GROMACS .gro file of C-alpha atoms in nm:
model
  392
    1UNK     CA    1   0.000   0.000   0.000
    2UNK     CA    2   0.313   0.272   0.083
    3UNK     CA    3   0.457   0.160  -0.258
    4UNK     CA    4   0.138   0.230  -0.439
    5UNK     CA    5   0.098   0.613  -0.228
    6UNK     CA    6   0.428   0.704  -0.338
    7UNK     CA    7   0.404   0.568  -0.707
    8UNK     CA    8   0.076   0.816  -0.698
    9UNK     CA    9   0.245   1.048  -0.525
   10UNK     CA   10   0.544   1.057  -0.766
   11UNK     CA   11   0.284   1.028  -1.063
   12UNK     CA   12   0.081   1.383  -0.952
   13UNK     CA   13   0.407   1.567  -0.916
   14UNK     CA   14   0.525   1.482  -1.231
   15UNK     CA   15   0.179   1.592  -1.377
   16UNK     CA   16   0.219   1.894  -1.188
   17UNK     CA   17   0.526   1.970  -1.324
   18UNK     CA   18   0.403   1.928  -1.668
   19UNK     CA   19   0.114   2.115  -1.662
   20UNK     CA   20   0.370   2.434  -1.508
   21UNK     CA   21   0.574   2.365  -1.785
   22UNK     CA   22   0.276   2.388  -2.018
   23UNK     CA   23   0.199   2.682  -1.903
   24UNK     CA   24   0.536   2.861  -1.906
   25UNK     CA   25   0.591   2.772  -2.232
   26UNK     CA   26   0.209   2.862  -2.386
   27UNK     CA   27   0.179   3.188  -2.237
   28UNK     CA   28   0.466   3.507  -2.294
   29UNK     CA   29   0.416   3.823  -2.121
   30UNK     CA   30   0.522   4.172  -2.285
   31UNK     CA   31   0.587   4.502  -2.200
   32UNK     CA   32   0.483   4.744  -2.466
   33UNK     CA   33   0.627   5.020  -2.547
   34UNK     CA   34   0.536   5.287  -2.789
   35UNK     CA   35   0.731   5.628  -2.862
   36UNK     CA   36   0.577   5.956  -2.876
   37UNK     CA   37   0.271   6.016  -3.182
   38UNK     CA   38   0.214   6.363  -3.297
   39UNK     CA   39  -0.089   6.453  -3.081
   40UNK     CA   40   0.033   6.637  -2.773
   41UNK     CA   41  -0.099   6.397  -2.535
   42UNK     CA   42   0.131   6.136  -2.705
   43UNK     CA   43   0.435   6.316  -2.673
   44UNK     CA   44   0.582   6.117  -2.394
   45UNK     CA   45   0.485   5.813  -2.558
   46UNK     CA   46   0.264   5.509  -2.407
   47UNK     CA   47   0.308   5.166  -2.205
   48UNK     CA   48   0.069   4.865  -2.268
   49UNK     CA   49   0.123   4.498  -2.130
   50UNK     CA   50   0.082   4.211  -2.423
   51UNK     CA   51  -0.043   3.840  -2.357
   52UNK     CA   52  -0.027   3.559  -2.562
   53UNK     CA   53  -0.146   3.262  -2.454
   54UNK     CA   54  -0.136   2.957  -2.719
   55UNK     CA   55  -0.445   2.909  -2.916
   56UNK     CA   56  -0.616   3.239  -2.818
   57UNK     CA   57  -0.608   3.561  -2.912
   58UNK     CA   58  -0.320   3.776  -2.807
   59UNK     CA   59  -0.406   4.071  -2.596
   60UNK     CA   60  -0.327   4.397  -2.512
   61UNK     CA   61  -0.376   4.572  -2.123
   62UNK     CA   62  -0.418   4.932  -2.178
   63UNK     CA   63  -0.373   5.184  -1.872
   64UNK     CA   64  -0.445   5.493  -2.088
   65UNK     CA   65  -0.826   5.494  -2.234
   66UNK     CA   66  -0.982   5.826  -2.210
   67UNK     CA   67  -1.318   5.965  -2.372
   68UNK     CA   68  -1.250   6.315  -2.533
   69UNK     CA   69  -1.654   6.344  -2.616
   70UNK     CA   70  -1.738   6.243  -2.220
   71UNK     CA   71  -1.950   6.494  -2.014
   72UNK     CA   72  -1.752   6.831  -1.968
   73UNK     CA   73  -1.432   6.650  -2.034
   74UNK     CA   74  -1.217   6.989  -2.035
   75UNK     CA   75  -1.354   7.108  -1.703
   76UNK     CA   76  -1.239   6.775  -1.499
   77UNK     CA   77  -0.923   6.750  -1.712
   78UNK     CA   78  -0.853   7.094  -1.574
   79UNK     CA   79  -0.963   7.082  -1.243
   80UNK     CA   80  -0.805   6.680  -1.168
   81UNK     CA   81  -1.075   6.498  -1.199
   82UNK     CA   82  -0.862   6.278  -1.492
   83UNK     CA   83  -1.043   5.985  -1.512
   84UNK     CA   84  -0.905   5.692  -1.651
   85UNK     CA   85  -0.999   5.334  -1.790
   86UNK     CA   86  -0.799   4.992  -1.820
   87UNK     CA   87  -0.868   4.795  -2.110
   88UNK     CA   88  -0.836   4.473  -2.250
   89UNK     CA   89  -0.816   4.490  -2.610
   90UNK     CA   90  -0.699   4.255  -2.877
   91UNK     CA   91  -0.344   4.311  -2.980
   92UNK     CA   92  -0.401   4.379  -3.336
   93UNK     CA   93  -0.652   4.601  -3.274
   94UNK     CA   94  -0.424   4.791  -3.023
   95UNK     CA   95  -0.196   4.818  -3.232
   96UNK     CA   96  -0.303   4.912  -3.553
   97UNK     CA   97  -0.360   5.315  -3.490
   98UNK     CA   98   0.026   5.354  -3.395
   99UNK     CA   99   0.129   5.124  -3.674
  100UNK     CA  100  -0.085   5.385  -3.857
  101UNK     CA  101   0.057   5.647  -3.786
  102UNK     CA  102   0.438   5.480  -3.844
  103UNK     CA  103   0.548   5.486  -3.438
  104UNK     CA  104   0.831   5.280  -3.312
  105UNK     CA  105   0.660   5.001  -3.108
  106UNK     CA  106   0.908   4.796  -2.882
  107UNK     CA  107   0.771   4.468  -2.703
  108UNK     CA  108   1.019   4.329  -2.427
  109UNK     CA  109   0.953   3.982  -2.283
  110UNK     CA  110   0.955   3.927  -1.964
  111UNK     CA  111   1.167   3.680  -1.809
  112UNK     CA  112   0.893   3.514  -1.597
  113UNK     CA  113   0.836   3.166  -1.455
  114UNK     CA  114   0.462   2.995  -1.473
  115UNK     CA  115   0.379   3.119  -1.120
  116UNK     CA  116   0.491   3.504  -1.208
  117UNK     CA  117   0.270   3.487  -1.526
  118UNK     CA  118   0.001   3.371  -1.407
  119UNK     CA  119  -0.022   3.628  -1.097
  120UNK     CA  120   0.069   3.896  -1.366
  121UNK     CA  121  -0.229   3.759  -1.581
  122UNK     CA  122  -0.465   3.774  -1.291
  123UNK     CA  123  -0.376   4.106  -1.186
  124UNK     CA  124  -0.447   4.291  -1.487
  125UNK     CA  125  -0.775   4.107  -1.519
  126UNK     CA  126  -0.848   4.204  -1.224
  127UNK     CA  127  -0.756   4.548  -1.287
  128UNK     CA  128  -1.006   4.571  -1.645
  129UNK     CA  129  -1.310   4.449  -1.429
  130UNK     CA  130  -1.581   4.756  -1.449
  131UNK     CA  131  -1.598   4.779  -1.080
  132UNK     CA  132  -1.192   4.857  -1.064
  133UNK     CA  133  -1.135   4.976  -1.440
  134UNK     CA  134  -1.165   5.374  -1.369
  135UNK     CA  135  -0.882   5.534  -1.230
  136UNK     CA  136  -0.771   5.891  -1.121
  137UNK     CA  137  -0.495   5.975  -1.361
  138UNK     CA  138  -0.190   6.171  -1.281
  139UNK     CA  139   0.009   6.292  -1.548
  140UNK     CA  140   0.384   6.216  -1.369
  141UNK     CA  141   0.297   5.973  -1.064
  142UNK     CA  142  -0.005   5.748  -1.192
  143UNK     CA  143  -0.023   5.683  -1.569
  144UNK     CA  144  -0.005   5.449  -1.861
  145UNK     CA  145   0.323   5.360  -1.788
  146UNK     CA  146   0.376   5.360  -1.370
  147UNK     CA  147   0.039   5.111  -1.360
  148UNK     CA  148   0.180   4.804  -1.601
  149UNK     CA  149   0.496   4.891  -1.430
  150UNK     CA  150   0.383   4.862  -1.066
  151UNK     CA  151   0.145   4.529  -1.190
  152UNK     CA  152   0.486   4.351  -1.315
  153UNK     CA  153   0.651   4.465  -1.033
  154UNK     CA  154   0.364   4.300  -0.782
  155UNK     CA  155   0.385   4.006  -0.988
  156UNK     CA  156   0.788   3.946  -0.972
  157UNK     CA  157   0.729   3.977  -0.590
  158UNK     CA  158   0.989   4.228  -0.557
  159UNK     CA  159   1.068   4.559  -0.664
  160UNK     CA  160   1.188   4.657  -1.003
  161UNK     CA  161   1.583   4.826  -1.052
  162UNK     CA  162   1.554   5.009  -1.385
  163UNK     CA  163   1.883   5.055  -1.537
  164UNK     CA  164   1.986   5.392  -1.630
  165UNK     CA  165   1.850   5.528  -2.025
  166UNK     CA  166   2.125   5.430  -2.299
  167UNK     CA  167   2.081   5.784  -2.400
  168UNK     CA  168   1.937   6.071  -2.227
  169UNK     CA  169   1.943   6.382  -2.491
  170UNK     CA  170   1.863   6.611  -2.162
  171UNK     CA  171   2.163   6.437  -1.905
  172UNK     CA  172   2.338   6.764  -1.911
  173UNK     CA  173   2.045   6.899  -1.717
  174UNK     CA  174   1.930   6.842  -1.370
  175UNK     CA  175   1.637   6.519  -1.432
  176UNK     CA  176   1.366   6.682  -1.323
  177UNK     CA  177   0.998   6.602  -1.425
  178UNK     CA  178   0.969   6.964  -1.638
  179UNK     CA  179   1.332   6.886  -1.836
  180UNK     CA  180   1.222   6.502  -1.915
  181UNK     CA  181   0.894   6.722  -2.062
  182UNK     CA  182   1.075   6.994  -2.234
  183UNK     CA  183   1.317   6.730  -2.399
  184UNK     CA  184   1.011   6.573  -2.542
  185UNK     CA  185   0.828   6.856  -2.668
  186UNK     CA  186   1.099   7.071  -2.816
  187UNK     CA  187   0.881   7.045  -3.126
  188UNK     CA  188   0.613   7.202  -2.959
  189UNK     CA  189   0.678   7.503  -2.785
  190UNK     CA  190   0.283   7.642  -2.723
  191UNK     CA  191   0.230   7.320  -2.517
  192UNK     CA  192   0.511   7.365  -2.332
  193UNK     CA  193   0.512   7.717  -2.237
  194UNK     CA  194   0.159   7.647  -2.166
  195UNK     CA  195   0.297   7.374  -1.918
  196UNK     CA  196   0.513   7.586  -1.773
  197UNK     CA  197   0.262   7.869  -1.709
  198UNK     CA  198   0.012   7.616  -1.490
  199UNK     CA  199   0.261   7.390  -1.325
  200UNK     CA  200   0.455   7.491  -1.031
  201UNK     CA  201   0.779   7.372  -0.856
  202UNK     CA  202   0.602   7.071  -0.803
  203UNK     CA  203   0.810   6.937  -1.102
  204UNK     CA  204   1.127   7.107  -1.064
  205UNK     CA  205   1.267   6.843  -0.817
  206UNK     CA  206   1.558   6.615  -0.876
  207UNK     CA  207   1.380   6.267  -1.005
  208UNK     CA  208   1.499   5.930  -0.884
  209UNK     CA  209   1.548   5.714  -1.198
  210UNK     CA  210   1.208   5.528  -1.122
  211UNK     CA  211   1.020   5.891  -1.159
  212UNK     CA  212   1.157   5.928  -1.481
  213UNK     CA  213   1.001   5.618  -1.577
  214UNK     CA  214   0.663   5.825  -1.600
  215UNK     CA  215   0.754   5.892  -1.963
  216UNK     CA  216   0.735   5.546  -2.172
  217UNK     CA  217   0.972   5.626  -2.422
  218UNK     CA  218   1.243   5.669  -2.132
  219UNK     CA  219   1.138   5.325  -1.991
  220UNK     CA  220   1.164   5.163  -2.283
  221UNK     CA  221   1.546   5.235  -2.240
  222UNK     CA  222   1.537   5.127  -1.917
  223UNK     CA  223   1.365   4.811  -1.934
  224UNK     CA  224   1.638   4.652  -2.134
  225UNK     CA  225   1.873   4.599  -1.827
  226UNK     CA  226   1.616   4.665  -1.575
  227UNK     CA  227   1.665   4.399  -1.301
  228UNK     CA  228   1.428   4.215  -1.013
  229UNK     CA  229   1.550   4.006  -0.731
  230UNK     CA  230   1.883   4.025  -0.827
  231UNK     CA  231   1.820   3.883  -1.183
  232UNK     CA  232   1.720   4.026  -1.541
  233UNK     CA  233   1.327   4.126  -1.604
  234UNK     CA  234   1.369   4.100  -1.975
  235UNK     CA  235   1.462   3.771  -2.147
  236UNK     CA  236   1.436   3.982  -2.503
  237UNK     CA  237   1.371   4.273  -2.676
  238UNK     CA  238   1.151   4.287  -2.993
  239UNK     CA  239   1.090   4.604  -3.214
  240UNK     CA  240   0.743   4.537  -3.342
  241UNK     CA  241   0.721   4.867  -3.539
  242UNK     CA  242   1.068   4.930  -3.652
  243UNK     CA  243   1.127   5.260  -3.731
  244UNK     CA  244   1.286   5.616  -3.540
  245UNK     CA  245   1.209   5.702  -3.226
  246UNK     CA  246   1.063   6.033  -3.338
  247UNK     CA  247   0.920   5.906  -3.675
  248UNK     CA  248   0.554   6.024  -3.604
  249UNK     CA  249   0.655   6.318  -3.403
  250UNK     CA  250   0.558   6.654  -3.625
  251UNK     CA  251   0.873   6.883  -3.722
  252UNK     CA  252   1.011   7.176  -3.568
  253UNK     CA  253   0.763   7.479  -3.484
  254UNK     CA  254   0.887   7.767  -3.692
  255UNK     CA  255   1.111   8.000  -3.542
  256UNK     CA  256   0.878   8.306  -3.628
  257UNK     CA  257   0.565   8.116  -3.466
  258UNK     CA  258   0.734   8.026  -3.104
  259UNK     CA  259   0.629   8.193  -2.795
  260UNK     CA  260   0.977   8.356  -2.743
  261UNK     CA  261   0.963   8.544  -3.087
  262UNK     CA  262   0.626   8.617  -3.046
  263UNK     CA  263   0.705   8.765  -2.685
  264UNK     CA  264   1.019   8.930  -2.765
  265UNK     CA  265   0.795   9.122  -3.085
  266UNK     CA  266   0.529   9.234  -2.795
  267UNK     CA  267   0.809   9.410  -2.602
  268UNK     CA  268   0.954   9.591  -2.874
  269UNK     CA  269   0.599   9.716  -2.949
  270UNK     CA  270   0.588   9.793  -2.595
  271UNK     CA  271   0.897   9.957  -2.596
  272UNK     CA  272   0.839  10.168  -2.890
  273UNK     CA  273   0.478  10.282  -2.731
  274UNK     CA  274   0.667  10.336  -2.388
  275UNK     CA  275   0.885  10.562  -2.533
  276UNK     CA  276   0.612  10.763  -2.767
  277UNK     CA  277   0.394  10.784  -2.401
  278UNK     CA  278   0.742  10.934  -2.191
  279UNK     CA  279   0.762  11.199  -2.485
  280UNK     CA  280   0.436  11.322  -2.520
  281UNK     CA  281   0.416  11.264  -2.101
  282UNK     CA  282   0.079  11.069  -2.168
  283UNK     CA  283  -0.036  10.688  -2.080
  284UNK     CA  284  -0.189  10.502  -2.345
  285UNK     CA  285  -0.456  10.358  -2.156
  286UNK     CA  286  -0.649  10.124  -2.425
  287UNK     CA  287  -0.260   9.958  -2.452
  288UNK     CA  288  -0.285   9.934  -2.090
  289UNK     CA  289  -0.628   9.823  -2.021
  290UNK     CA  290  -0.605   9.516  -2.291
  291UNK     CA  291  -0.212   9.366  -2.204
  292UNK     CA  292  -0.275   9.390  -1.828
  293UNK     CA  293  -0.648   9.259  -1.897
  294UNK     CA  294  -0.500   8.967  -2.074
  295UNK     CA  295  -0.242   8.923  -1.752
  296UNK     CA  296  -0.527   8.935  -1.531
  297UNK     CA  297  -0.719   8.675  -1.741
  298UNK     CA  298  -0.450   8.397  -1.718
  299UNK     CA  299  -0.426   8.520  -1.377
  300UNK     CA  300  -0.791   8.417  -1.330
  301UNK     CA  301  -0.702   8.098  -1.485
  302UNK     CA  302  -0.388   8.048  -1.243
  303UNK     CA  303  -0.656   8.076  -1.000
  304UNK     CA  304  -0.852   7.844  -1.023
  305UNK     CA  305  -0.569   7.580  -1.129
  306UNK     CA  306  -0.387   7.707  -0.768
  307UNK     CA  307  -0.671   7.649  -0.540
  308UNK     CA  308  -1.007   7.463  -0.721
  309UNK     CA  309  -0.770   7.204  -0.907
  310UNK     CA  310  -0.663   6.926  -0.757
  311UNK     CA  311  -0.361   6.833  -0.997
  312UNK     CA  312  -0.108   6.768  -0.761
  313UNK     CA  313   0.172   7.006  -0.954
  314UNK     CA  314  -0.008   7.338  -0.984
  315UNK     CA  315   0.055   7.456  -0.617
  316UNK     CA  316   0.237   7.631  -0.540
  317UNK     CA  317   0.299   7.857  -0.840
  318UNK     CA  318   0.567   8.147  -0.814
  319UNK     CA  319   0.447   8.286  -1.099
  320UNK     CA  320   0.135   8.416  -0.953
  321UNK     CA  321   0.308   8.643  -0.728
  322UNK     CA  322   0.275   8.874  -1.092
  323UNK     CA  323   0.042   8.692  -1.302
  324UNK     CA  324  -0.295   8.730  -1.084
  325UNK     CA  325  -0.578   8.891  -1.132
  326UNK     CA  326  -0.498   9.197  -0.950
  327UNK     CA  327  -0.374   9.291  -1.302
  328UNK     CA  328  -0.723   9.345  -1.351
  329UNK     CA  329  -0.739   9.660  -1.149
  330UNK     CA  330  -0.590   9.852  -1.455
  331UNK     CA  331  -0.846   9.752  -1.735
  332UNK     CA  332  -1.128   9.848  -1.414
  333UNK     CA  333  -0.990  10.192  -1.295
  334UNK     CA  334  -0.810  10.312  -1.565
  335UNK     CA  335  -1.020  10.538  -1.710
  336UNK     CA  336  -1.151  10.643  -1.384
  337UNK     CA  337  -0.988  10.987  -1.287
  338UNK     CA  338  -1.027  10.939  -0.915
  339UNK     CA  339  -0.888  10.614  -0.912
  340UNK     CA  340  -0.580  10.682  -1.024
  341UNK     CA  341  -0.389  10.699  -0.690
  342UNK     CA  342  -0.512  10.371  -0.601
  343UNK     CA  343  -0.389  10.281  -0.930
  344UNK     CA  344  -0.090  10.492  -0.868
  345UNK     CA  345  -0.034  10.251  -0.569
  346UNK     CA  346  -0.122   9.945  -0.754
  347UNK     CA  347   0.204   9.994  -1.008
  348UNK     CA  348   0.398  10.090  -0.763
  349UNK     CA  349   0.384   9.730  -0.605
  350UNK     CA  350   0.374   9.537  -0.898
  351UNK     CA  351   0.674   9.686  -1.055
  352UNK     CA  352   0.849   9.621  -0.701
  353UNK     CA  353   0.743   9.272  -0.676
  354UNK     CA  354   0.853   9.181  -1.056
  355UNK     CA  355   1.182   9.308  -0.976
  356UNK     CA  356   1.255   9.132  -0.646
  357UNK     CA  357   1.129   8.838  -0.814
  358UNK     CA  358   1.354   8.871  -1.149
  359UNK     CA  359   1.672   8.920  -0.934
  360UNK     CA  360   1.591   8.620  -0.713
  361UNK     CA  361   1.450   8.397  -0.958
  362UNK     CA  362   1.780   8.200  -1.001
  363UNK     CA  363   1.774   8.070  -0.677
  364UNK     CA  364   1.385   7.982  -0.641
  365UNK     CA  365   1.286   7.625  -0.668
  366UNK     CA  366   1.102   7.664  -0.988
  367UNK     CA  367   1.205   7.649  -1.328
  368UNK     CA  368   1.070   7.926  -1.553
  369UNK     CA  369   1.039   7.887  -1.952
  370UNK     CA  370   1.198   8.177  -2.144
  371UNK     CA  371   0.946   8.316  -2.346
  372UNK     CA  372   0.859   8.440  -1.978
  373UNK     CA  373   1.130   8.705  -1.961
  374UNK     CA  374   0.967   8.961  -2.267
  375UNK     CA  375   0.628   8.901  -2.100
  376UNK     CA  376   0.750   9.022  -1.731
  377UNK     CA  377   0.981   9.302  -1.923
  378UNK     CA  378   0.616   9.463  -2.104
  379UNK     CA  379   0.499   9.430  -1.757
  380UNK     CA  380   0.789   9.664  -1.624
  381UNK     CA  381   0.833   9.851  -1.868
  382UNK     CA  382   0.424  10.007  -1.873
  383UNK     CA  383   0.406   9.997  -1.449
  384UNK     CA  384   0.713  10.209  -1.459
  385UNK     CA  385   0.626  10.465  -1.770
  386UNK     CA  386   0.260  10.512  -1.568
  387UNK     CA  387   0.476  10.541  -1.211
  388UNK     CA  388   0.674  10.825  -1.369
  389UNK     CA  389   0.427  11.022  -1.637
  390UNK     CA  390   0.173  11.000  -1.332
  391UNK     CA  391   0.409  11.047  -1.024
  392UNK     CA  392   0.297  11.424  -0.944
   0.00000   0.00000   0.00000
């Protein structure tokens, strides 16, 4: 009877182990990468986890699904409210709109046992389930690329040491989250100076290499020789869509169209009218009441992104200690004869302010984009022409 318990006994393991096996070999696990598209929400690229089990249909986990025509989209995308959706598509059909549009696609397989895979595989089911596929999305900690990421990681059992980027175009500078960003949208210089007008110092702080890993196309690099549990993640590396990194990416932004020309045009205008207004001792108030009107706008604007939003990198913003909408006071008094010492007052403070901020920006914790510098200089130059035309 013991000789027939251990020839069963010997007879389950072995069918055990052959069913593990099985598995192992019949089902590969990737991680997806795909560099940055032309449409300024692709510009950091995108992360995606691919399954293929033998006789099915591969698939594709998507962390980044988002619905453009959902109620009063723009609102919550401003205020934080970025909702988010796992998917689980099929691959091909996952693939085809960045095969479309001729993006590098790079698929590394992960060096997993049976066990691993099949946690892996159960997590991200889990994670597409209706009751747990909505997320809140955060642009640099909690995104297409930090989810997968953080699922492989719980499914090695240990944490994940990404090797450093074989090439990082922006290692000269200091790896914060608003460098990795400008590096990647040096073709599109609107989007960033419109990033660096609503995001504070937030992203101005010294990344650990894991942080940078919130832009795909930078993991991708580091995936390669990325290490768990003292052994190597990836078994290979696959480029599914062979091409450049920055084949999709749209070309340069003229040099007549950027926000620094553009700027540095609106303060010689301002500087010409400056002058004409100190010679004929005489504010032009219409010039006045429409730049600072505009100031007080996107002051308005910083507003509400400062204290209603709840995106985590908008506060605090140095720049609305002169971009607030106390610039509005001009546009509102400035045809008002008895309001001009308040007025009067009013420039007085603002032009102090700018300059103690100018002269200690350099040594503030935020980073500040240059097309800045012609905007603040207007702002001198027309609180200092009214200080002096109207200082008696």
């Amino acid at each position: 009877m013991r000789r027939i318990l251990l020839l069963f006994a010997a007879c389950l393991l072995a069918a055990v182990s052959f069913v593990a096996k099985g598995a192992d070999s019949d089902t590969t696990v990737w991680f997806v990468n795909i560099h940055p598209g032309p449409a300024i929400y692709e510009l950091e690229g995108h992360s995606a986890i691919l399954v293929e089990i033998e006789g099915r249909e591969p698939v594709a986990y998507n962390f980044g699904v988002f619905d453009f025509d959902a109620p009063n989209f723009v609102y919550r995308f401003v205020k934080g409210e970025t909702d988010y959706r796992a998917v689980e598509w099929p691959w091909q059909m996952f693939l085809y709109p960045y095969a479309r549009q001729g993006r590098r696609v790079v698929a590394h397989e992960l060096d997993f046992d049976s066990a691993a895979k099949a946690r892996l595989v159960s997590l991200l089911q889990e994670n597409v389930r209706p009751e747990n596929a909505v997320y809140r999305y955060n642009y640099v900690k909690d995104n297409c690329a930090t989810r997968p990421l953080r699922a492989v990681e719980l499914a090695a059992g240990d944490s994940i040491m990404l090797a450093p980027a074989p090439v990082e175009a922006w290692s000269s500078l200091v790896p914060t989250f608003r460098n990795v960003m400008r590096h990647y949208h040096s073709n599109y210089p609107w989007y960033q100076f419109g990033i660096d007008l609503a995001l504070g110092s937030g992203i101005d702080y010294p990344l650990t290499r894991r942080e940078i890993a919130f832009a795909p196309a930078e993991l991708d690099g580091m995936l390669r020789n990325a290490t768990v549990g003292g052994r190597k993640l990836v078994r290979r590396t696959h480029a599914v869509i062979d091409v450049p990194a920055d084949n999709a990416v749209s070309g340069p932004t003229p040099w007549y169209a950027t926000p620094l020309f553009v700027f540095w045009m609106l303060f010689a205008a301002t500087a010409v009218l400056t002058v004409r207004d100190l010679r004929r001792r005489r504010v032009t108030r219409l010039f006045d009441a429409v730049f600072f009107g505009a100031l007080g706008l996107v002051g308005l604007l910083l507003t509400f992104l400062i204290f209603v939003s709840v995106h985590e990198a908008t506060s605090p913003n140095l720049l609305y200690l002169w971009l607030n909408p106390l610039c509005l006071l001009v546009p509102a008094l400035i045809y008002i004869k008895k309001a001009k010492m308040v007025l009067m007052w009013y420039q007085i403070a603002n032009f102090a302010l700018i300059l103690a901020l100018s002269a200690a920006w350099c040594f503030l914790p935020q980073s500040a984009n240059p097309a800045f510098l012609p905007i603040i200089g207007a702002e001198m130059l027309r609180s200092a022409s009214y200080i002096y035309i109207n200082r008696k």
